[in-house]
Structure formats: C-alpha cells, structure tokens
Short mmCIF file of C-alpha atoms in Angstrom, two decimals:
data_model
loop_
_atom_site.label_atom_id
_atom_site.label_comp_id
_atom_site.label_asym_id
_atom_site.label_seq_id
_atom_site.Cartn_x
_atom_site.Cartn_y
_atom_site.Cartn_z
CA MET W 1 -13.88 324.35 276.08
CA LYS W 2 -16.28 326.30 278.20
CA PHE W 3 -16.22 330.07 278.35
CA MET W 4 -18.22 332.73 280.07
CA LEU W 5 -18.87 335.91 278.07
CA LEU W 6 -19.62 338.75 280.49
CA GLN W 7 -21.12 342.15 279.86
CA ASN W 8 -21.31 344.91 282.39
CA TYR W 9 -23.16 348.16 282.19
CA GLY W 10 -20.30 350.58 281.74
CA SER W 11 -18.43 348.71 279.08
CA VAL W 12 -20.04 350.30 276.06
CA GLU W 13 -17.23 351.96 274.16
CA ALA W 14 -19.11 354.24 271.81
CA ASP W 15 -21.03 357.35 272.97
CA ILE W 16 -24.21 355.46 273.63
CA GLY W 17 -26.72 356.34 276.32
CA PRO W 18 -28.72 353.90 278.39
CA MET W 19 -31.35 351.81 276.58
CA THR W 20 -34.13 353.78 278.28
CA GLU W 21 -33.18 356.71 276.05
CA TRP W 22 -33.21 354.79 272.75
CA LYS W 23 -36.04 354.81 270.24
CA PRO W 24 -38.46 351.89 270.80
CA GLU W 25 -37.65 350.31 267.45
CA ASP W 26 -33.95 350.39 268.28
CA VAL W 27 -34.65 348.72 271.63
CA GLN W 28 -36.64 346.02 269.84
CA ALA W 29 -33.88 345.51 267.28
CA HIS W 30 -31.38 345.02 270.09
CA ILE W 31 -33.63 342.55 271.90
CA ASP W 32 -34.24 340.62 268.66
CA PHE W 33 -30.50 340.51 268.01
CA GLN W 34 -29.83 338.93 271.41
CA LYS W 35 -32.64 336.42 270.96
CA ASP W 36 -31.51 335.48 267.45
CA LEU W 37 -27.94 335.05 268.62
CA ASN W 38 -29.09 332.71 271.38
CA VAL W 39 -31.13 330.71 268.89
CA GLU W 40 -28.17 330.39 266.55
CA LEU W 41 -25.76 329.37 269.31
CA ARG W 42 -28.30 326.91 270.65
CA GLU W 43 -28.79 325.36 267.22
CA ARG W 44 -25.04 325.01 266.85
CA GLY W 45 -24.90 323.20 270.17
CA GLU W 46 -22.69 325.92 271.61
CA LEU W 47 -24.94 327.71 274.05
CA ILE W 48 -25.07 326.40 277.58
CA GLU W 49 -26.71 329.39 279.21
CA GLY W 50 -27.70 332.95 278.38
CA THR W 51 -28.67 335.09 281.31
CA ALA W 52 -29.73 338.67 281.79
CA LEU W 53 -29.57 340.07 285.28
CA THR W 54 -32.02 342.47 286.87
CA ALA W 55 -31.06 346.14 287.02
CA PRO W 56 -28.34 347.58 289.30
CA GLU W 57 -31.06 349.45 291.17
CA LEU W 58 -32.20 346.07 292.47
CA ALA W 59 -28.74 344.81 293.31
CA LYS W 60 -27.75 344.13 296.89
CA PHE W 61 -24.37 343.59 298.44
CA VAL W 62 -23.85 341.39 301.43
CA VAL W 63 -20.89 341.27 303.81
CA ALA W 64 -20.90 338.99 306.85
CA ASP W 65 -18.56 337.42 309.36
CA GLY W 66 -20.84 334.53 310.29
CA LYS W 67 -21.35 335.91 313.79
CA GLY W 68 -23.07 339.31 313.82
CA ALA W 69 -25.88 340.39 311.55
CA PRO W 70 -24.84 340.57 307.87
CA VAL W 71 -24.45 344.04 306.40
CA VAL W 72 -26.70 344.43 303.36
CA THR W 73 -26.25 347.45 301.15
CA ASP W 74 -28.41 348.41 298.21
CA GLY W 75 -28.14 350.84 295.33
CA PRO W 76 -27.89 353.23 293.64
CA PHE W 77 -24.10 353.19 293.46
CA PRO W 78 -21.61 355.41 291.71
CA GLU W 79 -19.97 352.20 290.50
CA SER W 80 -23.13 350.94 288.78
CA LYS W 81 -21.32 350.60 285.52
CA GLU W 82 -19.05 347.98 287.09
CA LEU W 83 -21.98 345.71 287.67
CA LEU W 84 -22.81 342.75 285.55
CA ALA W 85 -25.65 343.15 283.05
CA GLY W 86 -25.66 339.58 281.85
CA PHE W 87 -23.58 336.70 280.61
CA ARG W 88 -23.50 333.75 278.27
CA VAL W 89 -21.86 330.41 278.97
CA ILE W 90 -20.74 328.65 275.80
CA ASP W 91 -19.04 325.37 274.97
CA VAL W 92 -16.89 325.71 271.87
CA GLU W 93 -13.96 324.08 270.09
CA SER W 94 -11.42 326.80 270.75
CA LEU W 95 -10.63 330.19 272.22
CA ASP W 96 -10.81 331.59 268.69
CA ARG W 97 -14.44 330.58 268.38
CA ALA W 98 -15.21 332.12 271.78
CA LEU W 99 -13.61 335.38 270.64
CA GLU W 100 -15.60 335.23 267.43
CA ILE W 101 -18.86 334.94 269.35
CA ALA W 102 -17.75 337.74 271.69
CA ALA W 103 -17.13 339.96 268.66
CA ILE W 104 -20.62 339.27 267.34
CA THR W 105 -22.04 340.06 270.77
CA SER W 106 -20.03 343.27 270.99
CA ALA W 107 -21.44 344.55 267.71
CA ALA W 108 -25.07 344.27 268.82
CA PRO W 109 -27.18 347.09 267.32
CA GLY W 110 -27.86 350.24 269.33
CA PRO W 111 -29.41 353.63 268.51
CA ASP W 112 -30.05 354.01 264.76
CA GLY W 113 -28.78 350.49 264.29
CA GLN W 114 -25.18 351.47 265.04
CA PRO W 115 -23.11 348.75 266.78
CA VAL W 116 -22.81 349.34 270.52
CA ARG W 117 -19.21 348.06 270.54
CA GLN W 118 -19.68 346.75 274.02
CA ARG W 119 -16.60 345.40 275.77
CA ILE W 120 -17.12 341.70 276.31
CA GLU W 121 -15.07 339.92 278.93
CA VAL W 122 -14.13 336.37 277.87
CA ARG W 123 -13.20 333.97 280.67
CA GLU W 124 -12.52 330.29 280.35
CA VAL W 125 -14.52 328.32 282.88
CA MET W 126 -12.48 326.15 285.20
CA GLY W 127 -13.33 322.51 285.05
CA PRO W 128 -12.25 319.11 286.21
CA VAL W 129 -10.29 318.45 283.04
CA GLU W 130 -7.14 319.97 281.62
CA HIS W 131 -7.10 320.81 277.94
CA MET D 1 -39.84 304.28 282.16
CA ARG D 2 -36.41 303.12 283.22
CA PRO D 3 -35.72 299.63 281.83
CA ALA D 4 -34.12 296.92 283.90
CA ALA D 5 -30.32 297.07 283.99
CA GLU D 6 -29.99 293.95 281.83
CA THR D 7 -32.22 295.42 279.14
CA GLU D 8 -30.14 298.58 279.16
CA ASP D 9 -26.87 296.65 278.84
CA LEU D 10 -28.34 294.51 276.09
CA LEU D 11 -29.55 297.54 274.15
CA ARG D 12 -26.31 299.39 274.53
CA GLU D 13 -24.31 296.43 273.30
CA ALA D 14 -26.62 295.76 270.39
CA ALA D 15 -26.82 299.40 269.30
CA PRO D 16 -23.86 299.54 266.92
CA ARG D 17 -24.63 296.22 265.26
CA VAL D 18 -28.24 297.22 264.73
CA LEU D 19 -27.25 300.61 263.33
CA ALA D 20 -24.68 299.04 261.03
CA ALA D 21 -27.28 296.62 259.67
CA VAL D 22 -29.82 299.39 259.06
CA VAL D 23 -27.30 301.75 257.44
CA ARG D 24 -26.17 298.94 255.19
CA ARG D 25 -29.76 298.34 254.10
CA PHE D 26 -30.91 301.89 253.63
CA GLY D 27 -27.75 303.92 253.16
CA ASP D 28 -28.87 307.02 255.07
CA PHE D 29 -26.78 307.33 258.23
CA ALA D 30 -28.73 310.18 259.83
CA ASP D 31 -32.19 308.73 259.30
CA SER D 32 -31.01 305.24 260.23
CA GLU D 33 -29.64 306.56 263.51
CA ASP D 34 -32.99 308.19 264.28
CA ALA D 35 -34.84 305.00 263.42
CA VAL D 36 -32.54 302.89 265.60
CA GLN D 37 -32.96 305.31 268.49
CA GLU D 38 -36.72 305.01 268.17
CA ALA D 39 -36.51 301.23 268.06
CA MET D 40 -34.38 301.25 271.22
CA ILE D 41 -36.93 303.42 272.98
CA ASP D 42 -39.64 300.96 271.93
CA ALA D 43 -37.56 298.07 273.26
CA ALA D 44 -36.84 299.82 276.54
CA ARG D 45 -40.57 300.27 277.00
CA GLN D 46 -41.83 296.90 275.78
CA TRP D 47 -39.23 294.32 276.76
CA PRO D 48 -39.55 294.73 280.54
CA LEU D 49 -43.29 294.19 280.13
CA GLN D 50 -43.42 291.56 277.38
CA GLY D 51 -40.12 289.84 277.99
CA THR D 52 -36.91 290.05 275.97
CA PRO D 53 -37.35 288.60 272.46
CA GLU D 54 -35.39 285.50 271.51
CA ASN D 55 -33.41 287.42 268.93
CA PRO D 56 -33.12 290.89 270.43
CA THR D 57 -30.84 292.29 267.75
CA GLY D 58 -33.08 290.96 264.98
CA TRP D 59 -36.09 292.52 266.70
CA LEU D 60 -34.36 295.90 266.80
CA VAL D 61 -33.28 295.75 263.15
CA HIS D 62 -36.82 294.73 262.16
CA VAL D 63 -38.46 297.59 264.08
CA ALA D 64 -35.91 300.17 262.95
CA SER D 65 -36.29 299.03 259.34
CA ARG D 66 -40.05 299.29 259.55
CA ARG D 67 -39.70 302.88 260.71
CA MET D 68 -37.36 303.58 257.81
CA THR D 69 -39.76 302.12 255.23
CA ASP D 70 -42.65 304.01 256.83
CA ARG D 71 -40.65 307.19 256.49
CA ILE D 72 -39.66 306.43 252.90
CA ARG D 73 -43.29 305.68 252.05
CA SER D 74 -44.68 308.83 253.62
CA GLU D 75 -41.99 310.96 251.97
CA ALA D 76 -42.57 309.24 248.64
CA SER D 77 -46.34 309.55 248.75
CA ARG D 78 -45.96 313.22 249.68
CA ARG D 79 -44.04 313.59 246.49
CA GLY D 80 -46.49 311.38 244.67
CA ARG D 81 -43.85 308.86 243.60
CA GLU D 82 -45.79 305.63 243.30
CA GLU D 83 -42.79 303.58 242.18
CA ALA D 84 -40.93 304.27 245.41
CA VAL D 85 -43.95 303.21 247.45
CA ALA D 86 -44.21 299.94 245.56
CA ALA D 87 -40.51 299.27 245.89
CA ALA D 88 -40.45 299.59 249.68
CA GLU D 89 -40.57 296.15 251.28
CA PRO D 90 -43.88 295.41 252.99
CA GLU D 91 -42.38 293.31 255.77
CA PRO D 92 -38.63 293.78 256.17
CA GLN D 93 -37.27 290.39 257.18
CA VAL D 94 -33.89 290.12 258.77
CA GLU D 95 -31.65 287.92 256.66
CA PRO D 96 -29.19 285.66 258.40
CA GLY D 97 -25.73 287.13 258.27
CA GLU D 98 -27.15 290.62 258.03
CA ILE D 99 -26.47 291.37 261.66
CA GLY D 100 -22.91 292.41 261.58
CA ASP D 101 -20.00 291.80 263.81
CA ALA D 102 -17.00 293.71 265.02
CA ASP D 103 -16.07 294.61 261.43
CA ASP D 104 -19.38 296.37 260.99
CA THR D 105 -18.99 298.21 264.25
CA LEU D 106 -15.54 299.38 263.23
CA THR D 107 -17.00 300.60 259.91
CA LEU D 108 -19.57 302.49 261.94
CA MET D 109 -16.82 304.04 264.03
CA PHE D 110 -15.16 305.11 260.79
CA MET D 111 -18.37 306.84 259.72
CA CYS D 112 -18.69 308.62 263.05
CA CYS D 113 -15.16 309.97 262.74
CA HIS D 114 -15.96 311.56 259.40
CA PRO D 115 -13.24 314.12 258.49
CA ALA D 116 -15.78 316.94 258.20
CA LEU D 117 -16.66 316.63 261.90
CA THR D 118 -14.99 318.54 264.71
CA PRO D 119 -13.47 316.34 267.43
CA ALA D 120 -16.27 317.25 269.86
CA SER D 121 -18.93 316.28 267.30
CA ALA D 122 -17.18 313.02 266.40
CA ILE D 123 -16.93 312.18 270.08
CA ALA D 124 -20.62 312.86 270.71
CA LEU D 125 -21.71 310.89 267.65
CA THR D 126 -19.45 307.95 268.48
CA LEU D 127 -20.77 307.78 272.02
CA ARG D 128 -24.32 307.82 270.66
CA ALA D 129 -24.09 305.57 267.67
CA VAL D 130 -21.38 303.14 268.75
CA ALA D 131 -21.31 303.16 272.54
CA GLY D 132 -25.10 303.34 272.63
CA LEU D 133 -25.27 306.06 275.28
CA ASP D 134 -28.36 308.22 275.19
CA THR D 135 -28.16 311.98 274.72
CA ALA D 136 -28.81 312.73 278.38
CA GLU D 137 -25.94 310.48 279.45
CA ILE D 138 -23.53 312.07 276.97
CA ALA D 139 -24.64 315.55 278.00
CA ALA D 140 -24.07 314.73 281.66
CA ALA D 141 -20.64 313.31 280.86
CA PHE D 142 -19.58 316.57 279.21
CA LEU D 143 -21.38 318.83 281.63
CA VAL D 144 -23.60 320.51 279.05
CA PRO D 145 -27.41 320.70 278.94
CA GLU D 146 -29.12 317.87 277.14
CA ALA D 147 -30.57 320.22 274.50
CA THR D 148 -27.08 321.46 273.65
CA MET D 149 -25.79 317.93 273.19
CA ALA D 150 -28.85 316.93 271.18
CA GLN D 151 -28.16 319.79 268.80
CA ARG D 152 -24.52 318.87 268.50
CA ILE D 153 -25.39 315.30 267.57
CA SER D 154 -28.10 316.40 265.19
CA ARG D 155 -25.74 318.76 263.41
CA ALA D 156 -23.06 316.07 263.23
CA LYS D 157 -25.54 313.79 261.48
CA GLN D 158 -26.49 316.56 259.07
CA THR D 159 -22.82 317.11 258.25
CA ILE D 160 -22.47 313.43 257.39
CA LYS D 161 -25.65 313.62 255.35
CA ARG D 162 -24.14 316.37 253.23
CA SER D 163 -21.11 314.24 252.35
CA PRO D 164 -22.50 310.70 252.55
CA GLU D 165 -20.33 307.64 252.33
CA PRO D 166 -21.15 304.07 251.40
CA PHE D 167 -21.25 301.65 254.28
CA ARG D 168 -17.96 299.91 253.79
CA MET D 169 -14.45 299.98 255.18
CA PRO D 170 -12.22 302.27 253.13
CA ALA D 171 -8.94 300.84 251.91
CA GLY D 172 -5.26 301.74 251.90
CA ALA D 173 -4.20 305.24 252.90
CA GLU D 174 -7.78 306.36 253.54
CA ARG D 175 -8.32 303.49 255.94
CA ALA D 176 -5.10 304.28 257.79
CA GLU D 177 -6.03 307.94 258.12
CA ARG D 178 -9.56 307.24 259.23
CA LEU D 179 -8.34 304.67 261.74
CA ARG D 180 -6.04 307.31 263.18
CA ALA D 181 -9.05 309.60 263.56
CA VAL D 182 -11.01 306.83 265.30
CA LEU D 183 -8.17 306.11 267.71
CA ARG D 184 -7.81 309.82 268.43
CA VAL D 185 -11.51 310.11 269.23
CA VAL D 186 -11.41 307.05 271.49
CA TYR D 187 -8.34 308.40 273.27
CA LEU D 188 -9.98 311.82 273.73
CA ILE D 189 -13.02 310.13 275.28
CA PHE D 190 -10.74 308.13 277.57
CA ASN D 191 -8.83 311.21 278.68
CA GLU D 192 -12.00 313.14 279.32
CA GLY D 193 -13.17 310.39 281.61
CA TYR D 194 -9.89 309.49 283.26
CA VAL D 195 -8.44 312.88 284.03
CA SER D 196 -11.61 314.07 285.73
CA SER D 197 -12.02 311.05 287.92
CA GLY D 198 -10.11 312.78 290.71
CA GLY D 199 -13.16 314.75 291.72
CA GLY D 200 -15.34 311.81 292.63
CA GLU D 201 -17.55 312.44 289.62
CA LEU D 202 -18.78 309.00 288.80
CA ALA D 203 -20.68 309.95 285.64
CA ARG D 204 -17.46 311.07 284.04
CA ALA D 205 -15.49 308.04 285.20
CA ASP D 206 -17.81 305.95 283.04
CA LEU D 207 -16.42 307.70 279.96
CA ALA D 208 -13.08 306.01 280.52
CA GLU D 209 -14.93 302.70 280.67
CA GLU D 210 -16.77 303.46 277.43
CA ALA D 211 -13.52 304.35 275.72
CA ILE D 212 -12.00 301.04 276.80
CA ARG D 213 -15.07 299.25 275.50
CA LEU D 214 -14.72 301.05 272.14
CA GLY D 215 -11.05 300.18 272.15
CA ARG D 216 -11.94 296.51 272.65
CA ILE D 217 -14.38 296.66 269.73
CA ALA D 218 -11.69 298.14 267.49
CA HIS D 219 -9.23 295.49 268.69
CA LEU D 220 -11.69 292.72 267.92
CA ALA D 221 -12.09 294.03 264.39
CA ALA D 222 -8.43 294.78 263.82
CA PRO D 223 -6.47 292.47 266.13
CA ARG D 224 -3.24 292.70 264.20
CA ASP D 225 -3.09 296.49 264.05
CA PRO D 226 -0.32 297.45 266.49
CA GLU D 227 -1.66 300.94 267.15
CA VAL D 228 -5.15 299.67 267.92
CA THR D 229 -3.59 297.17 270.31
CA GLY D 230 -1.27 299.86 271.62
CA LEU D 231 -4.14 302.22 272.42
CA LEU D 232 -6.10 299.54 274.25
CA ALA D 233 -2.98 298.62 276.22
CA LEU D 234 -2.40 302.29 277.05
CA MET D 235 -5.95 302.80 278.27
CA LEU D 236 -5.95 299.64 280.40
CA LEU D 237 -2.54 300.37 281.95
CA THR D 238 -3.54 303.96 282.69
CA ASP D 239 -6.97 303.11 283.99
CA ALA D 240 -5.46 300.48 286.28
CA ARG D 241 -4.18 303.37 288.38
CA ARG D 242 -7.59 304.93 288.84
CA PRO D 243 -8.35 303.48 292.29
CA ALA D 244 -5.26 305.24 293.68
CA ARG D 245 -5.62 308.56 291.87
CA ALA D 246 -7.77 310.35 294.41
CA ASP D 247 -7.62 310.47 298.17
CA ALA D 248 -10.56 310.18 300.56
CA ASP D 249 -11.44 313.82 299.97
CA GLY D 250 -11.38 313.43 296.22
CA GLU D 251 -8.14 315.39 295.80
CA LEU D 252 -5.57 314.29 293.24
CA VAL D 253 -2.72 312.05 294.41
CA PRO D 254 0.36 312.34 292.20
CA LEU D 255 1.84 309.17 290.72
CA GLU D 256 4.86 309.02 293.02
CA GLU D 257 2.64 309.14 296.10
CA GLN D 258 0.01 306.64 294.97
CA ASP D 259 -0.61 303.46 296.91
CA ARG D 260 0.27 300.95 294.21
CA SER D 261 -1.41 298.10 296.05
CA ARG D 262 -4.67 299.74 295.00
CA TRP D 263 -3.84 299.58 291.32
CA ASP D 264 -6.06 297.17 289.37
CA ARG D 265 -3.81 294.12 288.89
CA ALA D 266 -6.06 292.47 286.30
CA ARG D 267 -6.10 295.56 284.08
CA THR D 268 -2.35 295.96 284.44
CA ASP D 269 -1.70 292.37 283.44
CA GLU D 270 -4.05 292.60 280.48
CA GLY D 271 -2.43 295.86 279.39
CA LEU D 272 1.07 294.39 279.63
CA ALA D 273 0.03 291.34 277.60
CA LEU D 274 -1.50 293.51 274.89
CA LEU D 275 1.58 295.70 274.81
CA ALA D 276 3.75 292.63 274.25
CA GLU D 277 1.40 291.69 271.41
CA ALA D 278 1.69 295.13 269.82
CA VAL D 279 5.46 295.22 270.10
CA ALA D 280 5.69 291.75 268.56
CA ALA D 281 3.73 293.00 265.54
CA GLY D 282 6.71 295.11 264.55
CA ALA D 283 5.83 298.67 263.60
CA VAL D 284 6.23 301.15 266.43
CA GLY D 285 3.57 303.79 266.88
CA GLU D 286 2.72 306.61 269.25
CA TYR D 287 0.15 304.74 271.31
CA GLN D 288 2.47 301.79 271.75
CA LEU D 289 5.22 304.07 272.97
CA GLN D 290 2.89 305.76 275.40
CA ALA D 291 1.72 302.35 276.54
CA ALA D 292 5.33 301.25 277.00
CA ILE D 293 5.99 304.30 279.15
CA THR D 294 2.92 303.58 281.27
CA ALA D 295 4.02 299.97 281.50
CA GLU D 296 7.31 301.04 283.05
CA HIS D 297 5.37 302.61 285.90
CA ALA D 298 3.20 299.52 286.18
CA ARG D 299 6.22 297.24 286.38
CA ALA D 300 7.94 299.20 289.14
CA GLU D 301 7.27 297.83 292.63
CA GLY D 302 7.27 301.31 294.02
CA ALA D 303 8.00 304.80 292.75
CA ALA D 304 11.66 304.47 293.72
CA ALA D 305 12.09 301.36 291.56
CA THR D 306 10.90 303.06 288.37
CA ASN D 307 13.20 302.71 285.40
CA TRP D 308 13.33 306.40 284.54
CA ALA D 309 16.21 306.07 282.12
CA GLU D 310 14.09 303.70 280.04
CA ILE D 311 11.16 306.10 280.22
CA ALA D 312 13.36 308.98 279.11
CA ALA D 313 14.56 306.89 276.17
CA LEU D 314 10.96 306.05 275.22
CA TYR D 315 10.00 309.72 275.28
CA ALA D 316 13.00 310.44 273.07
CA LEU D 317 11.64 307.88 270.58
CA LEU D 318 8.23 309.51 270.79
CA GLU D 319 9.81 312.90 270.18
CA GLY D 320 11.51 311.46 267.12
CA MET D 321 8.15 310.31 265.73
CA ALA D 322 6.19 313.45 266.43
CA ALA D 323 8.08 316.45 267.80
CA ASN D 324 5.89 318.06 270.39
CA PRO D 325 6.86 320.35 273.29
CA MET D 326 4.66 318.36 275.66
CA VAL D 327 6.58 315.21 274.87
CA THR D 328 9.83 317.07 275.49
CA LEU D 329 8.39 318.25 278.78
CA ASN D 330 7.64 314.70 279.81
CA ARG D 331 11.11 313.64 278.74
CA ALA D 332 12.61 316.42 280.84
CA ILE D 333 10.74 315.12 283.89
CA ALA D 334 11.98 311.60 283.23
CA VAL D 335 15.54 312.82 282.73
CA ALA D 336 15.31 314.70 286.02
CA MET D 337 14.22 311.54 287.78
CA ALA D 338 17.08 309.55 286.21
CA GLU D 339 19.88 312.13 286.39
CA GLY D 340 18.84 314.72 288.93
CA PRO D 341 16.73 317.89 288.88
CA GLU D 342 19.37 320.11 287.26
CA ALA D 343 19.44 317.95 284.13
CA GLY D 344 15.66 318.20 283.87
CA LEU D 345 15.63 321.94 284.51
CA ALA D 346 18.14 322.46 281.70
CA LEU D 347 15.75 320.78 279.26
CA LEU D 348 12.79 322.74 280.60
CA ALA D 349 14.63 325.99 279.99
CA GLU D 350 14.33 325.36 276.25
CA LEU D 351 10.55 325.10 276.50
CA ASP D 352 9.80 328.63 277.68
CA GLU D 353 9.07 329.72 274.17
CA PRO D 354 6.50 327.11 273.16
CA LEU D 355 5.07 326.49 276.63
CA GLY D 356 5.61 329.70 278.60
CA SER D 357 1.89 330.19 279.17
CA HIS D 358 1.14 326.56 279.88
CA HIS D 359 0.63 325.49 283.47
CA ARG D 360 2.38 322.15 283.00
CA LEU D 361 5.74 323.73 282.27
CA HIS D 362 5.60 325.77 285.44
CA ALA D 363 4.31 322.86 287.51
CA ALA D 364 7.14 320.65 286.28
CA ARG D 365 9.71 323.34 286.90
CA ALA D 366 8.27 323.93 290.37
CA HIS D 367 8.60 320.26 291.28
CA LEU D 368 12.19 320.13 290.08
CA LEU D 369 13.16 323.35 291.81
CA GLU D 370 11.66 322.01 295.01
CA ARG D 371 13.72 318.84 294.66
CA ALA D 372 16.82 320.91 293.94
CA GLY D 373 16.29 322.70 297.24
CA GLU D 374 15.34 326.04 295.68
CA ALA D 375 12.18 326.60 297.70
CA GLU D 376 11.59 330.25 296.88
CA ALA D 377 11.87 329.79 293.13
CA ALA D 378 9.70 326.70 293.40
CA VAL D 379 6.93 328.61 295.19
CA THR D 380 6.91 331.22 292.43
CA GLU D 381 6.59 328.52 289.79
CA TYR D 382 3.82 326.70 291.70
CA GLU D 383 1.90 329.96 291.95
CA ARG D 384 2.34 330.69 288.27
CA ALA D 385 1.15 327.21 287.38
CA ALA D 386 -1.88 327.65 289.64
CA GLU D 387 -2.68 330.91 287.85
CA LEU D 388 -2.48 329.35 284.41
CA THR D 389 -4.32 326.10 284.88
CA ASN D 390 -7.94 325.62 283.82
CA SER D 391 -8.42 322.56 285.95
CA LEU D 392 -9.86 323.14 289.39
CA PRO D 393 -8.43 320.01 291.08
CA GLU D 394 -5.04 320.84 289.59
CA GLN D 395 -5.25 324.41 290.88
CA ARG D 396 -6.08 323.25 294.39
CA TYR D 397 -3.18 320.79 294.35
CA LEU D 398 -0.67 323.41 293.17
CA THR D 399 -1.88 326.02 295.63
CA LYS D 400 -1.51 323.61 298.54
CA ARG D 401 1.92 322.61 297.36
CA ALA D 402 3.04 326.25 297.27
CA ALA D 403 1.58 326.90 300.69
CA ARG D 404 3.30 323.87 302.17
CA LEU D 405 6.61 324.91 300.70
CA ARG D 406 6.27 328.47 301.93
CA GLN D 407 5.78 327.22 305.45
CA GLY D 408 9.10 325.40 305.14
#
C-alpha cells in the first residue's frame, strides 16, 4: 500500500521556533535524523520518494482561466504555516506500518534534542488497484 | 544490451530449473539466486553474439555453479581454510537428471513463500526466482523504483538465509500449509495484474499472465491437487474476460455491460475443463468455488441468462468454508440478482458493522438502490463509495454513475 506522509510548516505541536533559531548542532542532528530515516526506509524497501520543498518565501501561486494572463502571486503569506515543507512516499504492508513511520518522523529531534512532535498527515495514494 | 526476444523467453523459462539445480547442489538459496542472476546476465550478453548453446539450461547451471565455487573459494581462502578450497570442485559438470522439472520448480515456489516473508516480499521473490522477471520489470509492475524493489528482494533473501531450509518438498501438514501460501501468492499476483488492466497499463497486465504461468507450473507438478487446479481454472476463466473489461478510453466496463463476444473463448474452455477436473477430484476448496462462480458467468450467453441462484448458492458454500464479510457481500449481490434488489439490500444491511468504511459495500448498495428505483439514496451511496475507494478507475466510474443518476 502506498502512502504519502506530509509535513507542513505550521504543524509543529510543541513550542518550537523555526530552524533558523536553533543551535547549529541541533540543526545538524535534525538533518542527520532525516537522512538516517531515509536510509533505513530505503534499505527496508519501503521508501519510494523523500522530498523537501524550497521555502515558502519562494512559493508562487498561480490562478488562470486559460484565456487571459495567469495571475501569479508570491509570498510572504500570513498562511505560510499551511504550506508544505516536504513529504515522503512509502510503500508498506499496512496502514499500521505507515502510522508507525509517521510517528518516528513526528518525533524528529529539535532544539536540545527534544522531539519536535510535528503533525504528520498520512494519506493513502490512489492507485489502479483496490486493496 | 537487450537480448533477442527468444533469448529472453528461453532465459525466463529456464530460470527456475537452473536455480533449483544450483540450490540443490550448494544449499544456499540467497547466494545461488545471485549466482543464477549473474549467469543469466552473462547469457543475455553472450548468446546473441555467440549463438545459443545446445544445452542452454546446462550452460546456465555450469556458469552459475562456477560462480558459486569461485565465491566459496575466495571466502574460504580469506578465512585460510585450505580444506574447503580443496573440496570445491574444479570443473562443475552438470550430471544428467540434475536439471529438474516441474517438481523442482514447485519446491522453489515453496521456498519463495517462506512463512517468515511478508506477502509483498514473497511475491517479489517468486516473480524473480520462479517467473524469471528481472528487478526492473518487477519494480515497474508494482510502480515502485527499481532500487526499492531490489532492496525488498535482497531482504527477502536474507530472511530466508536466517532460517534456511533443505531443498526438498515438505510433507503432510507442512506441505499443505505451504501450498496454500504459494497459491495465495500466485492469486495475489494475478489480482494485481488483472484488476489494474482497466487503465490500459500493459506492464501490469503481464502480471496476470505471469500468475497464470506460475499456476500452470504448479498444476504440472501437482496435477491431482484440486485447489491447484481450481486456482488455475479461476485465473483462466477470469482472465478470459480481460478483452472486454475496459472501453476505448480505458475506463472500466462492469460485468453486466461487457461485450461477451470479446471474451477469450479458448481460455474460457480451458478454464471450464480444468474446473470439471477439479470437481471430479472430490474435495471442495475455496479456489474451486470461486472458479465455479466465475464459470457461471462464462456459461451464460448474456448477462440476463446468468444463473444467479446457483451463484448465490455457491457463495453460501464459500461462506460456510470461510466466513468473510466480502463473501457475504458477493452473496447479497447474487441474491439481489436472483430475487430482486430488496432481498439483496436486506443482506447488505447486516454488513454495516464489518464493512461500513469499505467502498464495496456502498457501491453494492448504490447499485441495488438504483435498481429499486430509489435514485436519491443511490446517489448518496455512490458518492460515499467514491469517497472511500483507493482505486482511481473505480472512483471515476462511481462518480460518473452518481452524476448520471442525479441528472435523472
């Protein structure tokens, strides 16, 4: 079963500031955690894709009607925290396993090594086959 | 370098017999599988240039064995064990009778469906070791990156390595259980290929073909086993409908609307003959029952001529063997067809608890409500089913059905 695990910017539950305000060693620990998790999931044959997206400041929004010029808006937005930070696509045996991986992801280390308790959205990917 | 199609077919067909021979010689499934893969790569490269050898399977066993002894030697000399080096054969000759037959391939299938493996791992390993597909092909079939599939197969082999088994067919209860696991894996592969063939995805349609091929191998090795025969019959009878399953745009066509003249007559006939064989063998099993149900559809000239009462009775038998809300759901649909939508809806009402969040319950209810003339309730059920499904073609079909009904 394929799932997408999504993280957006605002979904950090604990009182944790943006990564730009963390100590450098805490930033490194977080980065290492994400890399190690990808390696483990890859070795288990569960990782299909792990993607980080560029910052909300670089995001653009496009609305068009196919006739006139498209309307392109860029940041910064008050709703920045609604934007996607990154996602993983996994292929696992069951929803339980997907939730397990999401829990590991959620507990990634933050300032002083404390878990960030990020809210991870788990969505099954639609496919050609019913399960 | 892509080998000629004949070389590829030859290699794929030889793969399980070669692997079985090597595993029997050396005992190490994981390393043998690697060695056989390497030998196949060598063959794919050399045979188009140098011509196919007179005994292709013997060639492959010889080359794979040489790689195994090379590996044993280099491992042994690393550990400084002279005795092992001396014991390794200098020129592994292939003895007559060493190249196995269907029995060996079935034994190999048993190994690939090792109880410690997850279904997905057993499927991947079976497709590699028995069906002879390469990792890229298997990855494409399951829509995952090649590296992911390679890891899955590698880990499956490591799992088997940790609890190794001798290369022989188990006996008695263990054989029966393992055979069930093999049949389940083959059926899962078939379903994966068949159900997705409505999207015009040819790579996945080949999975159904591979499953049938595996089913034939099992049948060759165990011709008197009624469930093996039953599964092959089921797959052939089901697959016979494939040409009519999708319309020109690749959208799913439900069974009652399919153009039956497009069904594969040869496959249907073969499936019916095999079913008769299985039934004659006595014991009734799940796959036979499912095959019998599919056969009822195959026998009907058109949807209207379907013997739904018989199908309902067969589902009741299936329910008796293995109680399962899905089976009850299918029985409810058959009952509705035989006795009218209200009878079916009454049965469906009992399934809200086990299947309330499953799209199939709502889709079935929607169809029956539509037939009972309750358009509004039907639309609600179609929409709910569309919300709950994880299949894109199914979602499109349900959404269109709801829209059509809403228009009146």
